[in-house]
Short mmCIF file of C-alpha atoms in Angstrom, two decimals:
data_model
loop_
_atom_site.label_atom_id
_atom_site.label_comp_id
_atom_site.label_asym_id
_atom_site.label_seq_id
_atom_site.Cartn_x
_atom_site.Cartn_y
_atom_site.Cartn_z
CA MET A 1 30.59 71.79 219.88
CA ALA A 2 30.17 71.60 215.89
CA THR A 3 33.77 70.13 215.66
CA THR A 4 32.66 67.33 218.32
CA ARG A 5 29.43 66.71 216.30
CA ALA A 6 31.40 66.34 213.15
CA ARG A 7 33.79 63.92 214.58
CA VAL A 8 30.93 61.69 215.98
CA THR A 9 29.30 61.66 212.61
CA ASN A 10 32.47 60.71 210.85
CA LEU A 11 33.09 58.00 213.30
CA LEU A 12 29.65 56.45 212.78
CA ARG A 13 30.21 56.55 209.03
CA LEU A 14 33.68 54.63 209.54
CA LEU A 15 31.87 52.03 211.77
CA GLN A 16 29.20 51.49 209.13
CA GLY A 17 31.81 51.02 206.54
CA ALA A 18 33.63 48.59 208.64
CA ALA A 19 30.62 46.12 209.02
CA CYS A 20 31.46 42.60 208.61
CA GLN A 21 31.85 41.55 205.02
CA CYS A 22 31.85 37.77 205.18
CA PRO A 23 29.22 36.06 202.98
CA THR A 24 26.89 35.31 205.87
CA HIS A 25 26.82 38.68 207.50
CA SER A 26 27.36 41.04 204.44
CA HIS A 27 24.57 41.94 202.18
CA THR A 28 25.42 39.29 199.57
CA TYR A 29 22.36 37.19 199.83
CA SER A 30 19.55 39.72 199.35
CA GLN A 31 19.35 40.96 202.86
CA ALA A 32 15.99 42.43 203.70
CA PRO A 33 15.90 45.99 204.82
CA GLY A 34 17.33 46.64 208.33
CA CYS A 35 15.28 47.62 211.37
CA SER A 36 15.30 50.89 213.21
CA PRO A 37 12.87 52.61 215.59
CA SER A 38 11.21 54.08 212.52
CA GLY A 39 9.68 50.64 211.77
CA LYS A 40 11.71 48.56 209.21
CA THR A 41 11.13 44.81 209.09
CA THR A 42 14.11 43.01 209.89
CA ASP A 43 16.41 43.17 212.94
CA TYR A 44 19.54 45.19 213.10
CA ALA A 45 21.20 44.14 216.37
CA PHE A 46 22.12 40.97 218.25
CA GLU A 47 22.60 40.29 221.95
CA MET A 48 24.84 38.02 223.90
CA ALA A 49 23.50 36.55 227.02
CA VAL A 50 25.32 33.76 228.93
CA SER A 51 25.63 32.30 232.36
CA ASN A 52 28.84 32.75 234.35
CA ILE A 53 30.88 29.67 233.68
CA ARG A 54 33.57 28.09 236.03
CA TYR A 55 35.48 25.12 234.61
CA GLY A 56 37.74 22.69 236.38
CA ALA A 57 38.23 19.33 237.64
CA GLY A 58 36.60 19.24 241.20
CA VAL A 59 35.19 22.76 240.89
CA THR A 60 31.86 21.12 242.28
CA LYS A 61 33.28 21.45 245.68
CA GLU A 62 32.99 25.23 245.60
CA VAL A 63 29.02 25.25 245.11
CA GLY A 64 28.48 25.38 248.96
CA MET A 65 30.70 28.50 249.13
CA ASP A 66 28.96 29.96 246.26
CA LEU A 67 25.59 29.69 247.86
CA GLN A 68 27.05 30.94 251.08
CA ASN A 69 28.41 33.92 249.30
CA MET A 70 24.98 34.64 247.65
CA GLY A 71 23.27 34.46 251.24
CA ALA A 72 21.32 31.41 250.50
CA LYS A 73 19.30 29.90 253.53
CA ASN A 74 17.03 27.58 252.06
CA VAL A 75 18.20 25.73 248.75
CA CYS A 76 16.31 23.32 246.41
CA LEU A 77 18.64 20.60 244.90
CA MET A 78 17.15 18.99 241.78
CA THR A 79 18.40 15.81 240.28
CA ASP A 80 16.94 12.54 238.98
CA LYS A 81 16.63 9.09 240.54
CA ASN A 82 19.54 7.58 239.02
CA LEU A 83 22.05 10.44 239.62
CA SER A 84 20.80 10.94 243.16
CA GLN A 85 22.81 7.74 244.06
CA LEU A 86 26.10 8.78 242.09
CA PRO A 87 29.07 10.82 242.97
CA PRO A 88 28.11 14.10 241.36
CA VAL A 89 25.21 14.62 243.68
CA ARG A 90 27.13 13.44 246.63
CA MET A 91 29.88 15.88 245.93
CA VAL A 92 27.33 18.69 245.97
CA MET A 93 25.52 17.55 249.13
CA ASP A 94 28.79 17.29 250.89
CA SER A 95 29.59 20.91 249.94
CA LEU A 96 26.28 22.14 251.08
CA VAL A 97 26.69 20.39 254.37
CA LYS A 98 30.22 21.58 254.93
CA ASN A 99 29.20 25.05 254.33
CA GLY A 100 26.11 24.99 256.53
CA ILE A 101 23.52 25.38 253.77
CA ASN A 102 20.00 24.07 254.40
CA PHE A 103 18.54 22.25 251.62
CA GLN A 104 15.83 19.99 250.29
CA VAL A 105 16.31 17.27 247.50
CA TYR A 106 13.93 16.77 244.59
CA ASP A 107 15.02 13.75 242.81
CA ALA A 108 11.67 13.10 240.54
CA VAL A 109 13.19 14.97 237.39
CA ARG A 110 12.02 12.95 234.27
CA VAL A 111 14.56 12.07 231.77
CA GLU A 112 12.99 13.90 228.58
CA PRO A 113 10.61 16.00 230.84
CA THR A 114 6.96 16.61 230.25
CA ASP A 115 4.65 19.40 231.04
CA THR A 116 3.26 17.02 234.01
CA SER A 117 6.85 16.44 235.10
CA PHE A 118 7.57 20.29 234.97
CA MET A 119 4.50 21.08 237.05
CA ASP A 120 5.31 18.56 239.73
CA ALA A 121 8.69 20.13 240.40
CA ILE A 122 7.11 23.64 240.07
CA GLU A 123 4.83 22.61 242.90
CA PHE A 124 7.65 21.28 244.98
CA ALA A 125 9.37 24.57 244.43
CA LYS A 126 6.30 26.82 245.32
CA LYS A 127 5.77 24.76 248.48
CA GLY A 128 9.47 24.91 249.60
CA ALA A 129 9.88 28.83 249.40
CA PHE A 130 13.38 28.39 248.29
CA ASP A 131 15.76 31.29 247.92
CA ALA A 132 18.30 29.56 245.52
CA PHE A 133 18.35 26.48 243.33
CA VAL A 134 20.94 23.92 242.26
CA ALA A 135 20.65 21.48 239.34
CA VAL A 136 22.74 18.45 239.08
CA GLY A 137 22.27 16.38 236.00
CA GLY A 138 21.84 16.77 232.28
CA GLY A 139 19.57 19.02 230.05
CA SER A 140 16.35 17.40 231.67
CA THR A 141 17.45 18.32 235.23
CA MET A 142 18.70 21.80 234.27
CA ASP A 143 15.57 22.56 232.22
CA THR A 144 13.33 21.39 234.98
CA CYS A 145 14.97 23.42 237.47
CA LYS A 146 14.78 26.59 235.14
CA ALA A 147 11.02 26.08 234.95
CA ALA A 148 10.52 25.49 238.73
CA ASN A 149 12.59 28.61 239.49
CA LEU A 150 10.51 30.78 236.95
CA TYR A 151 7.19 29.71 238.11
CA ALA A 152 8.00 29.77 241.85
CA SER A 153 9.00 33.28 241.28
CA SER A 154 5.75 34.08 239.35
CA PRO A 155 3.48 31.90 241.57
CA HIS A 156 0.16 33.18 240.14
CA SER A 157 1.21 32.75 236.49
CA GLU A 158 -0.68 30.12 234.37
CA PHE A 159 1.65 27.27 233.01
CA LEU A 160 1.35 28.33 229.22
CA ASP A 161 1.94 31.94 229.94
CA TYR A 162 5.79 31.61 229.31
CA VAL A 163 5.56 28.68 226.95
CA ASN A 164 6.70 29.53 223.38
CA ALA A 165 3.95 30.49 220.86
CA PRO A 166 2.04 29.07 219.12
CA ILE A 167 1.39 26.46 221.77
CA GLY A 168 1.59 28.99 224.72
CA LYS A 169 1.44 32.58 225.10
CA GLY A 170 5.22 33.23 224.95
CA LYS A 171 4.98 36.25 227.51
CA PRO A 172 8.16 38.09 228.27
CA VAL A 173 9.74 37.30 231.74
CA THR A 174 9.78 40.56 233.71
CA MET A 175 10.20 39.57 237.41
CA PRO A 176 13.39 38.66 239.09
CA LEU A 177 14.18 34.95 239.74
CA ARG A 178 16.19 33.23 242.37
CA PRO A 179 19.89 32.37 241.86
CA LEU A 180 20.35 29.12 240.04
CA ILE A 181 23.68 27.05 239.97
CA ALA A 182 23.88 24.30 237.18
CA VAL A 183 26.12 21.37 237.60
CA PRO A 184 26.05 19.64 234.17
CA THR A 185 26.68 15.78 234.29
CA THR A 186 26.49 15.20 230.54
CA SER A 187 28.24 16.79 227.74
CA GLY A 188 25.49 17.79 225.19
CA THR A 189 22.66 20.11 225.97
CA GLY A 190 24.89 23.38 227.01
CA SER A 191 21.79 24.13 229.26
CA GLU A 192 24.13 25.57 231.86
CA THR A 193 24.63 28.48 229.51
CA THR A 194 21.24 29.05 228.07
CA GLY A 195 17.77 30.60 228.82
CA VAL A 196 15.83 27.80 227.25
CA ALA A 197 13.80 24.90 229.07
CA ILE A 198 12.37 22.13 226.72
CA PHE A 199 9.61 19.63 227.38
CA ASP A 200 7.26 17.33 225.92
CA TYR A 201 3.69 18.94 225.72
CA GLU A 202 1.70 15.58 226.34
CA HIS A 203 -1.66 16.92 224.88
CA LEU A 204 -0.23 17.49 221.46
CA LYS A 205 2.50 14.82 221.75
CA VAL A 206 5.14 17.33 220.78
CA LYS A 207 8.10 19.15 222.30
CA THR A 208 8.11 22.68 222.98
CA GLY A 209 9.86 25.00 225.61
CA ILE A 210 10.32 28.27 227.45
CA ALA A 211 12.89 30.76 226.08
CA SER A 212 13.99 33.63 227.89
CA ARG A 213 17.33 35.03 228.95
CA ALA A 214 15.73 35.67 232.43
CA ILE A 215 15.78 31.85 233.16
CA LYS A 216 19.44 31.23 232.24
CA PRO A 217 21.41 29.92 235.33
CA THR A 218 23.41 32.33 237.46
CA LEU A 219 26.39 30.18 237.33
CA GLY A 220 27.43 26.91 235.56
CA LEU A 221 29.96 24.75 237.25
CA VAL A 222 31.53 22.69 234.41
CA ASP A 223 33.35 19.91 236.18
CA PRO A 224 34.82 17.21 233.73
CA LEU A 225 35.16 14.62 236.55
CA HIS A 226 31.33 14.11 236.25
CA THR A 227 31.71 12.98 232.52
CA LEU A 228 33.62 9.77 233.74
CA HIS A 229 30.32 8.24 235.03
CA MET A 230 28.61 8.45 231.58
CA PRO A 231 27.96 5.27 229.72
CA GLY A 232 29.31 5.14 226.17
CA GLN A 233 26.01 5.63 224.37
CA VAL A 234 24.87 8.49 226.50
CA VAL A 235 28.39 10.12 225.66
CA ALA A 236 27.65 9.56 222.02
CA ASN A 237 24.19 10.92 222.09
CA SER A 238 25.06 13.82 224.06
CA GLY A 239 27.95 14.53 221.74
CA PHE A 240 25.44 14.44 218.76
CA ASP A 241 23.53 17.31 220.43
CA VAL A 242 26.82 19.40 220.56
CA LEU A 243 27.50 18.54 216.88
CA CYS A 244 24.00 19.74 215.73
CA HIS A 245 24.13 22.85 218.02
CA ALA A 246 27.32 23.87 216.21
CA LEU A 247 26.14 23.03 212.84
CA GLU A 248 22.75 24.53 213.04
CA SER A 249 23.81 27.63 214.83
CA TYR A 250 26.66 28.30 212.21
CA THR A 251 24.35 27.75 209.29
CA ALA A 252 21.28 29.55 210.56
CA LEU A 253 19.74 32.63 209.13
CA PRO A 254 21.89 35.53 209.91
CA TYR A 255 20.46 37.76 212.65
CA HIS A 256 20.04 40.76 210.40
CA MET A 257 17.75 38.79 207.98
CA ARG A 258 15.46 37.69 210.83
CA SER A 259 12.00 39.29 211.19
CA PRO A 260 10.15 40.73 212.70
CA CYS A 261 12.22 43.36 214.28
CA PRO A 262 11.23 43.65 217.95
CA SER A 263 9.66 47.20 218.84
CA ASN A 264 11.12 46.71 222.26
CA PRO A 265 14.50 44.95 223.17
CA ILE A 266 12.70 42.80 225.61
CA ALA A 267 10.92 41.04 222.85
CA ARG A 268 14.17 40.24 221.07
CA PRO A 269 14.24 36.42 221.06
CA ALA A 270 16.92 34.38 222.75
CA TYR A 271 17.38 32.53 219.34
CA GLN A 272 18.42 35.54 217.05
CA GLY A 273 20.16 34.02 214.09
CA SER A 274 23.84 33.62 213.29
CA ASN A 275 26.08 36.27 214.29
CA PRO A 276 29.70 36.99 214.33
CA ILE A 277 30.17 36.01 218.12
CA SER A 278 28.10 32.89 218.20
CA ASP A 279 30.03 31.72 215.06
CA ILE A 280 33.35 31.72 216.86
CA TRP A 281 32.01 29.39 219.65
CA ALA A 282 30.12 27.14 217.05
CA VAL A 283 33.16 26.44 214.88
CA HIS A 284 35.50 25.98 217.88
CA ALA A 285 33.00 23.51 219.45
CA LEU A 286 32.80 21.70 216.04
CA ARG A 287 36.50 21.39 215.89
CA ILE A 288 36.55 19.79 219.40
CA VAL A 289 33.64 17.34 218.35
CA ALA A 290 35.72 16.26 215.18
CA LYS A 291 38.83 15.51 217.28
CA TYR A 292 37.50 14.10 220.61
CA LEU A 293 34.00 12.61 220.26
CA LYS A 294 34.96 9.18 219.02
CA ARG A 295 37.68 8.83 221.52
CA ALA A 296 35.34 10.02 224.35
CA VAL A 297 32.78 7.35 223.25
CA ARG A 298 35.23 4.44 222.94
CA ASN A 299 37.26 5.02 226.29
CA PRO A 300 35.48 5.80 229.48
CA ASP A 301 38.85 6.56 231.00
CA ASP A 302 39.85 9.17 228.57
CA LEU A 303 39.82 12.16 230.73
CA GLU A 304 41.27 14.36 228.20
CA ALA A 305 38.61 13.45 225.44
CA ARG A 306 35.63 13.46 227.97
CA SER A 307 36.96 16.83 229.48
CA LYS A 308 37.17 18.56 225.93
CA MET A 309 33.58 17.38 225.13
CA HIS A 310 32.31 18.87 228.28
CA LEU A 311 33.97 22.22 227.32
CA ALA A 312 32.64 21.69 223.72
CA SER A 313 28.95 21.43 225.18
CA THR A 314 29.39 24.53 226.83
CA PHE A 315 31.04 26.29 223.96
CA ALA A 316 28.17 25.26 221.58
CA GLY A 317 25.83 26.35 224.21
CA ILE A 318 27.16 29.77 224.17
CA GLY A 319 26.68 29.71 220.36
CA PHE A 320 23.47 28.27 219.91
CA GLY A 321 21.98 30.04 223.13
CA ASN A 322 22.07 33.22 221.23
CA ALA A 323 22.07 32.35 217.59
CA GLY A 324 19.64 29.48 217.70
CA VAL A 325 19.08 26.17 216.03
CA HIS A 326 16.90 25.25 213.14
CA LEU A 327 15.63 22.13 211.22
CA CYS A 328 17.49 19.26 212.96
CA HIS A 329 16.11 20.38 216.23
CA GLY A 330 12.64 21.54 215.02
CA MET A 331 12.25 18.04 213.49
CA SER A 332 13.55 16.21 216.33
CA TYR A 333 10.78 17.15 218.86
CA PRO A 334 8.11 15.00 217.25
CA ILE A 335 10.61 12.20 216.64
CA SER A 336 10.96 12.22 220.47
CA GLY A 337 7.43 13.03 221.28
CA LEU A 338 5.75 10.38 219.20
CA VAL A 339 8.16 7.63 220.32
CA LYS A 340 6.38 4.09 220.30
CA THR A 341 8.56 1.41 221.90
CA TYR A 342 12.07 2.30 221.26
CA LYS A 343 14.39 2.38 224.35
CA ALA A 344 17.90 3.53 223.92
CA LYS A 345 20.81 1.45 225.22
CA ASP A 346 22.47 2.69 228.39
CA TYR A 347 19.51 4.81 229.56
CA ASN A 348 17.94 3.47 232.81
CA VAL A 349 14.27 4.73 232.26
CA ASP A 350 10.90 2.92 232.72
CA HIS A 351 9.30 4.51 229.45
CA PRO A 352 10.24 4.52 225.59
CA LEU A 353 12.77 6.97 224.95
CA VAL A 354 14.57 8.36 221.87
CA PRO A 355 17.37 10.45 223.45
CA HIS A 356 17.46 14.05 222.37
CA GLY A 357 20.87 13.96 220.66
CA LEU A 358 19.88 10.95 218.58
CA SER A 359 16.39 12.42 217.55
CA VAL A 360 18.35 15.53 216.44
CA VAL A 361 21.26 13.86 214.40
CA LEU A 362 19.22 11.24 212.50
CA THR A 363 17.85 13.97 210.19
CA SER A 364 21.05 15.95 209.77
CA PRO A 365 22.19 14.51 206.51
CA ALA A 366 18.80 15.27 204.85
CA VAL A 367 18.66 18.59 206.48
CA PHE A 368 22.23 20.01 205.39
CA THR A 369 21.62 18.68 202.01
CA PHE A 370 18.44 20.83 201.82
CA THR A 371 19.90 23.92 203.57
CA ALA A 372 23.21 24.18 201.66
CA GLN A 373 21.63 26.13 198.89
CA MET A 374 22.09 29.06 201.11
CA PHE A 375 25.61 29.85 202.50
CA PRO A 376 27.23 26.73 200.71
CA GLU A 377 30.56 27.97 201.90
CA ARG A 378 29.74 27.52 205.49
CA HIS A 379 28.39 23.92 204.81
CA LEU A 380 31.74 23.04 202.90
CA GLU A 381 33.76 24.35 205.74
CA SER A 382 31.80 22.44 208.29
CA ALA A 383 32.33 19.24 206.19
CA GLU A 384 36.16 19.91 206.15
CA ILE A 385 36.35 20.48 210.01
CA LEU A 386 34.64 17.00 210.30
CA GLY A 387 37.35 15.34 208.15
CA ALA A 388 36.13 15.77 204.50
CA ASP A 389 38.78 16.66 201.80
CA ILE A 390 37.05 19.65 199.93
CA ARG A 391 40.02 20.62 197.67
CA THR A 392 38.10 19.37 194.52
CA ALA A 393 34.44 19.95 195.83
CA ARG A 394 32.35 22.22 193.87
CA ILE A 395 30.21 24.80 195.72
CA GLN A 396 27.06 23.36 194.52
CA ASP A 397 27.97 19.96 196.06
CA ALA A 398 28.27 21.47 199.40
CA GLY A 399 25.09 19.67 200.74
CA PRO A 400 25.91 16.30 199.75
CA VAL A 401 29.57 16.62 200.86
CA LEU A 402 28.53 17.68 204.25
CA ALA A 403 25.77 14.93 204.44
CA ASP A 404 28.16 12.09 203.24
CA THR A 405 30.65 13.37 205.87
CA LEU A 406 27.96 13.09 208.58
CA ARG A 407 26.87 9.57 207.28
CA GLU A 408 30.44 8.34 207.73
CA PHE A 409 30.98 9.90 211.06
CA LEU A 410 27.70 8.37 212.41
CA LEU A 411 28.38 4.88 210.79
CA ASP A 412 31.70 4.94 212.58
CA LEU A 413 29.79 5.20 215.91
CA ASN A 414 27.24 2.63 215.07
CA VAL A 415 24.36 4.81 215.09
CA ASP A 416 20.89 3.33 214.30
CA ASN A 417 20.15 3.38 210.43
CA GLY A 418 17.71 6.26 210.43
CA LEU A 419 14.27 6.79 211.61
CA ALA A 420 12.95 3.32 210.48
CA ALA A 421 15.50 1.67 213.02
CA ILE A 422 13.91 3.43 215.88
CA GLY A 423 10.20 2.50 214.94
CA TYR A 424 9.19 4.99 212.33
CA SER A 425 7.66 4.36 208.83
CA LYS A 426 6.42 6.28 205.96
CA ALA A 427 2.94 6.19 207.40
CA ASP A 428 4.23 8.27 210.38
CA ILE A 429 5.46 11.10 208.12
CA PRO A 430 2.22 13.19 208.31
CA ALA A 431 2.29 12.94 212.13
CA LEU A 432 6.02 13.97 212.20
CA VAL A 433 5.40 16.98 209.89
CA LYS A 434 2.38 18.03 212.02
CA GLY A 435 4.59 17.96 215.06
CA THR A 436 7.30 20.01 213.38
CA LEU A 437 4.92 22.84 212.35
CA PRO A 438 4.57 24.41 215.80
CA GLN A 439 8.24 24.68 216.00
CA GLU A 440 8.58 27.95 214.28
CA ARG A 441 10.81 29.44 216.89
CA VAL A 442 13.54 27.36 215.51
CA THR A 443 12.28 26.10 212.04
CA LYS A 444 12.07 29.88 210.95
CA LEU A 445 15.81 30.35 211.62
CA ALA A 446 16.65 27.69 208.93
CA PRO A 447 18.49 29.53 206.05
CA ARG A 448 16.04 28.16 203.47
CA PRO A 449 12.24 28.33 203.98
CA GLN A 450 10.39 25.09 204.03
CA SER A 451 7.00 23.81 202.98
CA GLU A 452 5.06 20.89 204.35
CA GLU A 453 6.07 18.97 201.34
CA ASP A 454 9.73 19.81 202.05
CA LEU A 455 9.37 18.60 205.70
CA SER A 456 7.73 15.42 204.25
CA ALA A 457 10.47 14.81 201.91
CA LEU A 458 13.13 15.56 204.78
CA PHE A 459 11.44 12.77 207.07
CA GLU A 460 11.37 10.46 204.16
CA ALA A 461 15.15 10.90 203.23
CA SER A 462 15.88 10.28 206.91
CA MET A 463 14.20 6.92 207.18
CA LYS A 464 17.52 5.21 206.27
CA LEU A 465 20.88 6.79 206.55
CA TYR A 466 23.18 4.27 204.96
#
């Protein structure tokens, strides 16, 4: 017995000694004390949670069989008005009919959903008493369906119970949810892999969301054939979301530097900070974006490029769904929420709209100039992946090098010239900062802390890109 104990002790010592020694995950950057059940301050563990993913051209045809295998008798199919008339939804409906699945269609999903549109979908779900859900669409549809499933499974909960603090109460989700199959038709949000649902909270004119591993889809059917129906500008903006998911999760605060440490694992956030597993997915997604995004935008018939971007969206989703995002996303929420009159090309909507991917990427040059003081090697590596020649770059120039690389990338895709081009001016900066402050769930994952003055400077630097 004593010999066995000695072996176990020796093995634990060896494992500690073999901990990751790379710049981000070693103790190089003044890591705060680790966490243990005895009450230390920062976390000591990370957890990977991801939906089951099935990829393949035409894989959508299997959805009816999946629901049959789950024993589903009464299914809610969620989509939006535009998609309801297009092949992806028809393919799903054909599969449901062929396999004898009873279903009802909810096609009132709002592109860039609000708390009001969420609650309308929730009411539909409660009345339908569904035993499974299928979401066909982009992030708006998948996120709406996650929320509908959550609140239909917890019918007596108040809406703000599960909404992220400080806007909502941020309660943990403890009840079982119904199966949810996600069929993404855009290549950006990665929502088919994540336990996150984002919406505009109209009362405060700011984006917030619900974040819990419990709401992630049961299965994501990633079918590249659906990407052929996307207009070029939708491909571009979706791709910018993938780009920033990868960059932000890779440069986020390392998981072992995030505080507070949860006293119970159920309280460990979905967004935990960069970690060795998420890093792999983020870097791989970034390489695909660098190689295929421009091709996918410029040629709607380039099935290879569009298929690769569809996979990149899922890869980045696995990465950021567990590591998190930071300032580009935190600052994007008021950019979308405070939109005045801007309407993006190729989006068939009846309200002003700054597409999510565009709202995220417009601040990226300023943000990564700011964050590169921490972990500059990662910023330089990212710039190199995106095409920069870093052979003579100095480590202290990592921020400007990545920022210039991003500007060239965006200019080549004719992206609007900063926040001013979508209707904002310096007079709007206080409101934009105010809308960013409640986004602590993501802004606290930035590797460099930021003050209100820092945020003001970042918004000002993002007014013009070129």
